[in-house]
CSV table of C-alpha atoms (C1' of nucleotides) in Angstrom, one decimal:
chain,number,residue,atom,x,y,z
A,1,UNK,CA,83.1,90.7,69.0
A,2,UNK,CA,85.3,92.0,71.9
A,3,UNK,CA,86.0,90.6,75.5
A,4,UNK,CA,83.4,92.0,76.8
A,5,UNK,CA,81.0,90.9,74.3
A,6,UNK,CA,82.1,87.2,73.9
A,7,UNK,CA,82.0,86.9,77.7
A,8,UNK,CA,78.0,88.3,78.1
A,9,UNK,CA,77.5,85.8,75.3
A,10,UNK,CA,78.7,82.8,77.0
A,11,UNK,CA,76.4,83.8,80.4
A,12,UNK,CA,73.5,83.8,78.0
A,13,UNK,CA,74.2,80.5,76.1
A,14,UNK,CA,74.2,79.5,79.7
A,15,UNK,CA,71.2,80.5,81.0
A,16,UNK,CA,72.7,83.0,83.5
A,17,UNK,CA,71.1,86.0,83.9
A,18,UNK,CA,73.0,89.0,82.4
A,19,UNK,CA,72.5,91.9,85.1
A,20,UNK,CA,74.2,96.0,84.7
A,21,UNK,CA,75.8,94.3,87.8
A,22,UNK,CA,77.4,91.6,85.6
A,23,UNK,CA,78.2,93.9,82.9
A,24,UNK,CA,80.1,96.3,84.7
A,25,UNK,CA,82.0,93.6,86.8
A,26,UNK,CA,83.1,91.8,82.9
A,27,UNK,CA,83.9,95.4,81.7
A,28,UNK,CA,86.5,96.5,84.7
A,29,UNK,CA,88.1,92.4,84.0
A,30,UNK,CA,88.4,93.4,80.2
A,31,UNK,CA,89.4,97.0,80.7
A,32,UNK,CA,93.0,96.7,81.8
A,33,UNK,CA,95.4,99.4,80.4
A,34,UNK,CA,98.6,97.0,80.3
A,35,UNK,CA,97.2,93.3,81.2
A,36,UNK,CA,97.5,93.0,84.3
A,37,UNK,CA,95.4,91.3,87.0
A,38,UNK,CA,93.7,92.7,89.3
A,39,UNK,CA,91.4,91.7,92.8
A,40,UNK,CA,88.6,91.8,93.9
A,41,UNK,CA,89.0,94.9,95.7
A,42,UNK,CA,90.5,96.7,92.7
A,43,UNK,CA,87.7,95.3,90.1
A,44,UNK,CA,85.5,96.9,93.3
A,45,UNK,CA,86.8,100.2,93.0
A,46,UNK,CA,87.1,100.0,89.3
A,47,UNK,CA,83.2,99.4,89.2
A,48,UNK,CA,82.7,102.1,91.5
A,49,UNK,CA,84.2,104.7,89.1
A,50,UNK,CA,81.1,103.7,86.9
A,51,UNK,CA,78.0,105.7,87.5
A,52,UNK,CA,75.8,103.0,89.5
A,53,UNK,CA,77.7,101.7,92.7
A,54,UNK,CA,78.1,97.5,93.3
A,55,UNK,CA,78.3,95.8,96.6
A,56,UNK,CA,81.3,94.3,97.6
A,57,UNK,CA,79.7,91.0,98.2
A,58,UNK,CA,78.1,90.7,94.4
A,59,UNK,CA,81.9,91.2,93.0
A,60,UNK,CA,82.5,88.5,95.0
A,61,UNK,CA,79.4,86.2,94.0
A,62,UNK,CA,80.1,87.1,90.3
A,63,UNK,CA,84.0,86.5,90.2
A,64,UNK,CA,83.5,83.1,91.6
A,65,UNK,CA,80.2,82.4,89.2
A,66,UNK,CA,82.5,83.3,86.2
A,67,UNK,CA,85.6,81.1,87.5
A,68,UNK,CA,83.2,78.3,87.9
A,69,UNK,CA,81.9,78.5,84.1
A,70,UNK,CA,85.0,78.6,83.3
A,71,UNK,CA,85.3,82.2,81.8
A,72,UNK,CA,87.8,84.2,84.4
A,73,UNK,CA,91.1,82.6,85.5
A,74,UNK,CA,91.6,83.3,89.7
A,75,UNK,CA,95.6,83.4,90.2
A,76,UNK,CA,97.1,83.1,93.4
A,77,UNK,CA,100.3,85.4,93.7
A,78,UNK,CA,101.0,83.9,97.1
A,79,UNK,CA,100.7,85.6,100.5
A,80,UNK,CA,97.2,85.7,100.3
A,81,UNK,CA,96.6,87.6,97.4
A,82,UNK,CA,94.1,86.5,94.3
A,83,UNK,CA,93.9,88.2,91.6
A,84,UNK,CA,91.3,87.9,88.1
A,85,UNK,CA,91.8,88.0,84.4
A,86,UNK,CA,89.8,86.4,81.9
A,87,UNK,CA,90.6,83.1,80.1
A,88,UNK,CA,91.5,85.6,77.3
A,89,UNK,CA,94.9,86.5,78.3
A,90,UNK,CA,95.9,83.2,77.5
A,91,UNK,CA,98.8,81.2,79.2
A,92,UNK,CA,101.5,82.7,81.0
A,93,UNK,CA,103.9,82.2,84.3
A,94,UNK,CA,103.8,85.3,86.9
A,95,UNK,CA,107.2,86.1,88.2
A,96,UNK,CA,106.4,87.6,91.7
A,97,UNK,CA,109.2,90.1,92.9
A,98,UNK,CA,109.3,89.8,96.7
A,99,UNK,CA,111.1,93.0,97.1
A,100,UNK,CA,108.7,95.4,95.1
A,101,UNK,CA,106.0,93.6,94.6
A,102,UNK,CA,106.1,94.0,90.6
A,103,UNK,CA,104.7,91.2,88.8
A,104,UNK,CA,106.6,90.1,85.2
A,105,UNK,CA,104.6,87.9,83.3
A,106,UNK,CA,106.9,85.5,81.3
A,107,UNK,CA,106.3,82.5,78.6
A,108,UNK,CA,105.5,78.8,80.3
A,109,UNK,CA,106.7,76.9,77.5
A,110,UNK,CA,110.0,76.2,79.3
A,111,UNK,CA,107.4,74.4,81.9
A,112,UNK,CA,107.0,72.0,79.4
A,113,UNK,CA,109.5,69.4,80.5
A,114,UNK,CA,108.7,69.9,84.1
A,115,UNK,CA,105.2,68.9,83.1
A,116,UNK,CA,106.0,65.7,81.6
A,117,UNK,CA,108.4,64.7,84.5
A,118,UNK,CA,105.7,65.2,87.2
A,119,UNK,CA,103.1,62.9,85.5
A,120,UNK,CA,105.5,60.5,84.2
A,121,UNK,CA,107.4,60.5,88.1
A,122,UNK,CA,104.5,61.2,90.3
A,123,UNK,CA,101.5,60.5,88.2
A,124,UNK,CA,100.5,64.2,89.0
A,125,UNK,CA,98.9,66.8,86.2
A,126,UNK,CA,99.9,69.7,87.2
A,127,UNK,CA,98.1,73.0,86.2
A,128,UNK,CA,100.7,75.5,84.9
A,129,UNK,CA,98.6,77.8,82.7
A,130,UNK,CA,99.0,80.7,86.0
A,131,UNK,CA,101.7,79.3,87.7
A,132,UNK,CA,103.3,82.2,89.9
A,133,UNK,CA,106.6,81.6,90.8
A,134,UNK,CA,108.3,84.4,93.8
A,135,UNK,CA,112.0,85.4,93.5
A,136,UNK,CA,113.3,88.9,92.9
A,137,UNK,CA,113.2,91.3,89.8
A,138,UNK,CA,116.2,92.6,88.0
A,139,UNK,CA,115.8,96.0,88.9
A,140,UNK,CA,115.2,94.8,92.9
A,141,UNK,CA,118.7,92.9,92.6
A,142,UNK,CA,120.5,96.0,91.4
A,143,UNK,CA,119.5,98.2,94.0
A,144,UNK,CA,120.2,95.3,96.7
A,145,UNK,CA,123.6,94.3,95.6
A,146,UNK,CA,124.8,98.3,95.7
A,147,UNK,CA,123.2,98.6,99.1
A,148,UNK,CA,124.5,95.6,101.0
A,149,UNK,CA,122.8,96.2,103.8
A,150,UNK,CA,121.2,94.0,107.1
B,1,UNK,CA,123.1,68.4,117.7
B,2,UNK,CA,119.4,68.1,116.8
B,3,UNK,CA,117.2,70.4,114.6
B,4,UNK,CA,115.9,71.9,117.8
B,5,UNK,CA,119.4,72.7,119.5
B,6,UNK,CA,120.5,73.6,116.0
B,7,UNK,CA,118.0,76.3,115.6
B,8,UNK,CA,118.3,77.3,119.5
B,9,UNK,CA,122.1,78.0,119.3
B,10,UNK,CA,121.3,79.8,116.5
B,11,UNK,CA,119.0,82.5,118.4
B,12,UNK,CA,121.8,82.6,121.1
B,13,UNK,CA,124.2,83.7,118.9
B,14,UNK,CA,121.7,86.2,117.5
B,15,UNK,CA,121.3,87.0,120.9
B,16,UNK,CA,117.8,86.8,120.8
B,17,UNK,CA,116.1,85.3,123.9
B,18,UNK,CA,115.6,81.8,124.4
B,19,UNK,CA,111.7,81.7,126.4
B,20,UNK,CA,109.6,78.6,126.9
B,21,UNK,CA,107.5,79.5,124.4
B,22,UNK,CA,109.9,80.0,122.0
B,23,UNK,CA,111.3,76.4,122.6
B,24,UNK,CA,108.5,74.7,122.2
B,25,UNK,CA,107.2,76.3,119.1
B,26,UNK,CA,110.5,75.0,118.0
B,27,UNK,CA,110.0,71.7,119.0
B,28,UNK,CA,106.7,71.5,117.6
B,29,UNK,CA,107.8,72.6,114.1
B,30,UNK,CA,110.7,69.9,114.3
B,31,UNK,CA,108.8,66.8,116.0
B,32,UNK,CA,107.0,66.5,112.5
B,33,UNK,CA,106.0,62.6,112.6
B,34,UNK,CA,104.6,62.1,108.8
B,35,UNK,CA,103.0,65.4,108.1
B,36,UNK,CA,106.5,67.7,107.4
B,37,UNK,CA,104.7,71.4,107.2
B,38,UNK,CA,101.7,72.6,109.6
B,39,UNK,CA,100.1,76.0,109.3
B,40,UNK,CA,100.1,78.4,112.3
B,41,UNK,CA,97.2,77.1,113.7
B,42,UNK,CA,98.6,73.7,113.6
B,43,UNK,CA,102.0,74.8,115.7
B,44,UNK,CA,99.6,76.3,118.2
B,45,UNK,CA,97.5,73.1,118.2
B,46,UNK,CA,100.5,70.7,118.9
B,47,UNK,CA,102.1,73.3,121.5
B,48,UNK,CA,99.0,73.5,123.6
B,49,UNK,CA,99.1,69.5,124.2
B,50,UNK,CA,102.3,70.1,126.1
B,51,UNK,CA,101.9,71.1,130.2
B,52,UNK,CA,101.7,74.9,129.1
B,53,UNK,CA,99.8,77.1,127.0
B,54,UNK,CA,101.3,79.4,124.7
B,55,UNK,CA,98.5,82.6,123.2
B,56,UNK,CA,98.1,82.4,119.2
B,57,UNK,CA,100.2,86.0,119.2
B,58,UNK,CA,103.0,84.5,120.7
B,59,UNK,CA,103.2,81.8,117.7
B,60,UNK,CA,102.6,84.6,115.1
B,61,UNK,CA,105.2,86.7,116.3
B,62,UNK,CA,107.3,83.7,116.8
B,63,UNK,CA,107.0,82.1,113.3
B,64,UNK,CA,107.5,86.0,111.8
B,65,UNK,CA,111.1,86.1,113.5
B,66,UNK,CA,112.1,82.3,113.0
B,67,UNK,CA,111.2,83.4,109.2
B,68,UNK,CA,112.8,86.5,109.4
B,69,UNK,CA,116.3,85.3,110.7
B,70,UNK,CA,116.3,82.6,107.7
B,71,UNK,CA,115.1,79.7,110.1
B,72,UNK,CA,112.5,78.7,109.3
B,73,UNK,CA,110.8,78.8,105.8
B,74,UNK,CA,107.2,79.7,104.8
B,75,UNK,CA,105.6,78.0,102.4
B,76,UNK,CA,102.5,79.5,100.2
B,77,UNK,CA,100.1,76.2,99.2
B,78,UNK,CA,97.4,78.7,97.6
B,79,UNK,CA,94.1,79.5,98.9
B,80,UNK,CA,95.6,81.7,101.7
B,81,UNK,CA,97.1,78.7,103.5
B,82,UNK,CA,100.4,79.1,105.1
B,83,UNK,CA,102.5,76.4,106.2
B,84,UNK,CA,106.1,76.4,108.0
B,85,UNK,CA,108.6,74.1,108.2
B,86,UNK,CA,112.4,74.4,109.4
B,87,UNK,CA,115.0,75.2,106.7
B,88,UNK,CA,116.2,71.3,107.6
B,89,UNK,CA,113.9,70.0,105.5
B,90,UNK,CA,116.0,71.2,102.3
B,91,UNK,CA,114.1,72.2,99.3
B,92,UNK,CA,111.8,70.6,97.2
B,93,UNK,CA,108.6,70.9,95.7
B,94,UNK,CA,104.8,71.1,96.5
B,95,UNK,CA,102.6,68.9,94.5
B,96,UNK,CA,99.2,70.3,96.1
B,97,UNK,CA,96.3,68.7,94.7
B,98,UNK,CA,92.8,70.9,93.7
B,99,UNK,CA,90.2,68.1,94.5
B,100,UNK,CA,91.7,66.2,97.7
B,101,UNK,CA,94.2,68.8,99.1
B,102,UNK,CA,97.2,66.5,99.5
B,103,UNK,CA,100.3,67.7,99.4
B,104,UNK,CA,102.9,65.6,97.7
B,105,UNK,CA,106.7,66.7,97.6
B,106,UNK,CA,109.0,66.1,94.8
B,107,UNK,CA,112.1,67.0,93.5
B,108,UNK,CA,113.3,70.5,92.1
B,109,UNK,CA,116.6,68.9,90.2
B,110,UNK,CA,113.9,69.3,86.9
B,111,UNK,CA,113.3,72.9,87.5
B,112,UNK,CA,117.3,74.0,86.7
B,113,UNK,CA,116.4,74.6,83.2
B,114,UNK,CA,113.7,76.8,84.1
B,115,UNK,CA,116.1,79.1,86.2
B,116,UNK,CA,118.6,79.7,84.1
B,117,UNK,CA,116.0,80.6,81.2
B,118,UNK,CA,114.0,83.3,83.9
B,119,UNK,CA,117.7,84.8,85.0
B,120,UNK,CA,118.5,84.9,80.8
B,121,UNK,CA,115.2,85.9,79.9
B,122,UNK,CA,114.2,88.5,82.5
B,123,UNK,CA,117.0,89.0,84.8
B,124,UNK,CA,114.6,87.5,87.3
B,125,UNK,CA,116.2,85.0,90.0
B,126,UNK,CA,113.3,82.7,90.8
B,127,UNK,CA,112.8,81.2,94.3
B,128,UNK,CA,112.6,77.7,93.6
B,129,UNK,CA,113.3,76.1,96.7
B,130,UNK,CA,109.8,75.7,97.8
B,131,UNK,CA,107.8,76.1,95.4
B,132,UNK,CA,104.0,74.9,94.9
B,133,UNK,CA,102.3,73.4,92.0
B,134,UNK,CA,98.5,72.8,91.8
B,135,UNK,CA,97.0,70.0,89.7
B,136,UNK,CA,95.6,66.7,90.3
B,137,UNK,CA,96.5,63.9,92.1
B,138,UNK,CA,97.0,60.4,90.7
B,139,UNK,CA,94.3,59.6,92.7
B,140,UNK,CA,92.0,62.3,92.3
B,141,UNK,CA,92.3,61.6,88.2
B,142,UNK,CA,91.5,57.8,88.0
B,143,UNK,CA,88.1,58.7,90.6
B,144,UNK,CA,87.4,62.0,87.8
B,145,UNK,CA,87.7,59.8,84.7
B,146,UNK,CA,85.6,56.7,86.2
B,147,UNK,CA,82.6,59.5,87.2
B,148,UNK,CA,82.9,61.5,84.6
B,149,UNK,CA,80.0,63.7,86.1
B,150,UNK,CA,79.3,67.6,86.2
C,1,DT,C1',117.9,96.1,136.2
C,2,DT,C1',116.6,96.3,131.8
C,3,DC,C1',114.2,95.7,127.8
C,4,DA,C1',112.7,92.0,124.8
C,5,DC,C1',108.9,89.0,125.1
C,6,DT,C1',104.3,87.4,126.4
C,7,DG,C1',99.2,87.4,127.3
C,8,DC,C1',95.1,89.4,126.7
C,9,DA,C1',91.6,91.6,124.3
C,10,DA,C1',90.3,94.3,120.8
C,11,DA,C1',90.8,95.6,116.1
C,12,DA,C1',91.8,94.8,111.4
C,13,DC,C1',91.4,92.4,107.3
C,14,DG,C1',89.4,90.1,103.4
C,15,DT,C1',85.8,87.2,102.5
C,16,DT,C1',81.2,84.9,103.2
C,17,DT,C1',76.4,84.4,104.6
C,18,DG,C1',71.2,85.0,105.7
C,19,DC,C1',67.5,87.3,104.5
C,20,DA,C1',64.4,90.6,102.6
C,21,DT,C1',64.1,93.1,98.3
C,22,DG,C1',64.6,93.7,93.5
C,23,DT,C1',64.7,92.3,88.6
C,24,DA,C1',65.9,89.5,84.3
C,25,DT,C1',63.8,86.1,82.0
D,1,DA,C1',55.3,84.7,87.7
D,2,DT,C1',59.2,82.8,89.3
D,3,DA,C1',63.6,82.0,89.9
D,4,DC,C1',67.6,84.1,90.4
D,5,DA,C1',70.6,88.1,91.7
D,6,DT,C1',71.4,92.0,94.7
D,7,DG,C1',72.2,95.0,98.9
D,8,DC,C1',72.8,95.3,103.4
D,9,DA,C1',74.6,94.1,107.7
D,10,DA,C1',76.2,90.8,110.5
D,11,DA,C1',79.3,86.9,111.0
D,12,DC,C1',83.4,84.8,109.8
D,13,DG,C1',88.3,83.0,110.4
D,14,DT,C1',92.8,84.4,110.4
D,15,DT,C1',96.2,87.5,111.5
D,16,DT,C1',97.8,91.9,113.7
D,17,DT,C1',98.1,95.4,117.3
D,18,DG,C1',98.3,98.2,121.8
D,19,DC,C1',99.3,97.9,126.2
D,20,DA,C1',100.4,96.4,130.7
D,21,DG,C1',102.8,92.9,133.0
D,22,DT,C1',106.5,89.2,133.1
D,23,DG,C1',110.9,87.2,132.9
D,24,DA,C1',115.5,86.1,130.3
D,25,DA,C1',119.8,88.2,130.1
DNA sequence: TTCACTGCAAAACGTTTGCATGTAT
DNA sequence: ATACATGCAAACGTTTTGCAGTGAA
């Protein structure tokens, strides 16, 4: 059973109806070349592609019906931007490149220690599954550090 | 000197002009009484209560160039809201909490480790001056656990 | 005097909503 | 048959922009 598949089976288990709508919004979430995220405007266009068109407001509607059963992941790169993924890709931290705009995804078990810290000093439980942290890529410092410029 | 004079001179010597408008935007992100970062809207809020009236442009534009020539910081909280705060207040962390919205600030002495692993790992240099986290609240958890609904 | 800055209003932007229609169950 | 989901367009809140006028240097 794929991504696709397993998500469709979860919105019947839960009574929610399972429109071509619905479908074609879950396949453009599942269908990402690399793994990257993507928003609502870009699982829009993605949809689009497909031979029926969907409004933008049902993209909307469905992305934050499958966030709220739990199914799709909404990550906030900062600056107002969201993006989707499903629960699928699993745990990761987004390193945001201010500069370019590239977005790294790296490991968050070094986050454990920062976890324990903030319950055991502030009694908070923080939520770093799709933490995004902002800085500047490798690539970015290169090209900064030979300019020297401003 | 004060933070306001500070950050004055500062635009002086930058030879930018010193307006009105300008100082009192100032003022109002320095006369912070508990509340220590306020969102655009919340600069123009406390500016209008003084004798004048400044446009919501003016504190765009404003906040953009404070930002720009490293005065002032701007912080990301998620969910599209912006806050700003003068680089005074030094860096730490945002604690902001899913279910009540407060913001708690704590110390980013624990997130060293979790530099120099990003810089190793990825050659990416992480901004982690003021950074937000999203969780729960101490608060917020003890009135989940005793309800226990949804 | 000059040109950066401001106010105003309009536009842009991404997102949300009300309501009539359509459709999965 | 009956909810529920959709399309459409209009409303929304925040931020940005063009332009003419103002005022700091």
């Amino acid at each position: 059973m794929n991504d696709v598949e397993q998500i469709i089976e979860s919105l019947r288990r839960k009574q929610l109806r399972i429109t071509p709508q619905r479908e074609l919004i879950v396949r453009a979430l599942t269908d990402v070349d690399d793994d990257e995220h993507q928003t609502a405007e870009e699982i829009h266009a993605r949809v689009q592609a497909s031979t029926s068109a969907v409004n933008i407001a049902t993209i909307y509607r469905t992305l934050d019906m499958l966030v709220e059963e739990g199914l799709v992941t909404r990550v906030d790169l900062g600056g107002g931007k969201e993006v989707f993924a499903t629960v699928q890709h699993g745990m990761h931290m987004h390193l945001v490149c201010r500069q370019c705009g590239h977005v790294l995804d790296a490991d968050t078990q070094v986050l454990q220690d920062v976890r324990q810290y903030l319950v055991a000093e502030h009694g908070f439980s923080a939520d770093l599954e799709h933490i995004s942290l902002f800085g500047m890529c490798e690539a970015c410092k290169q090209l900064t550090s030979s300019h020297e410029e401003l």
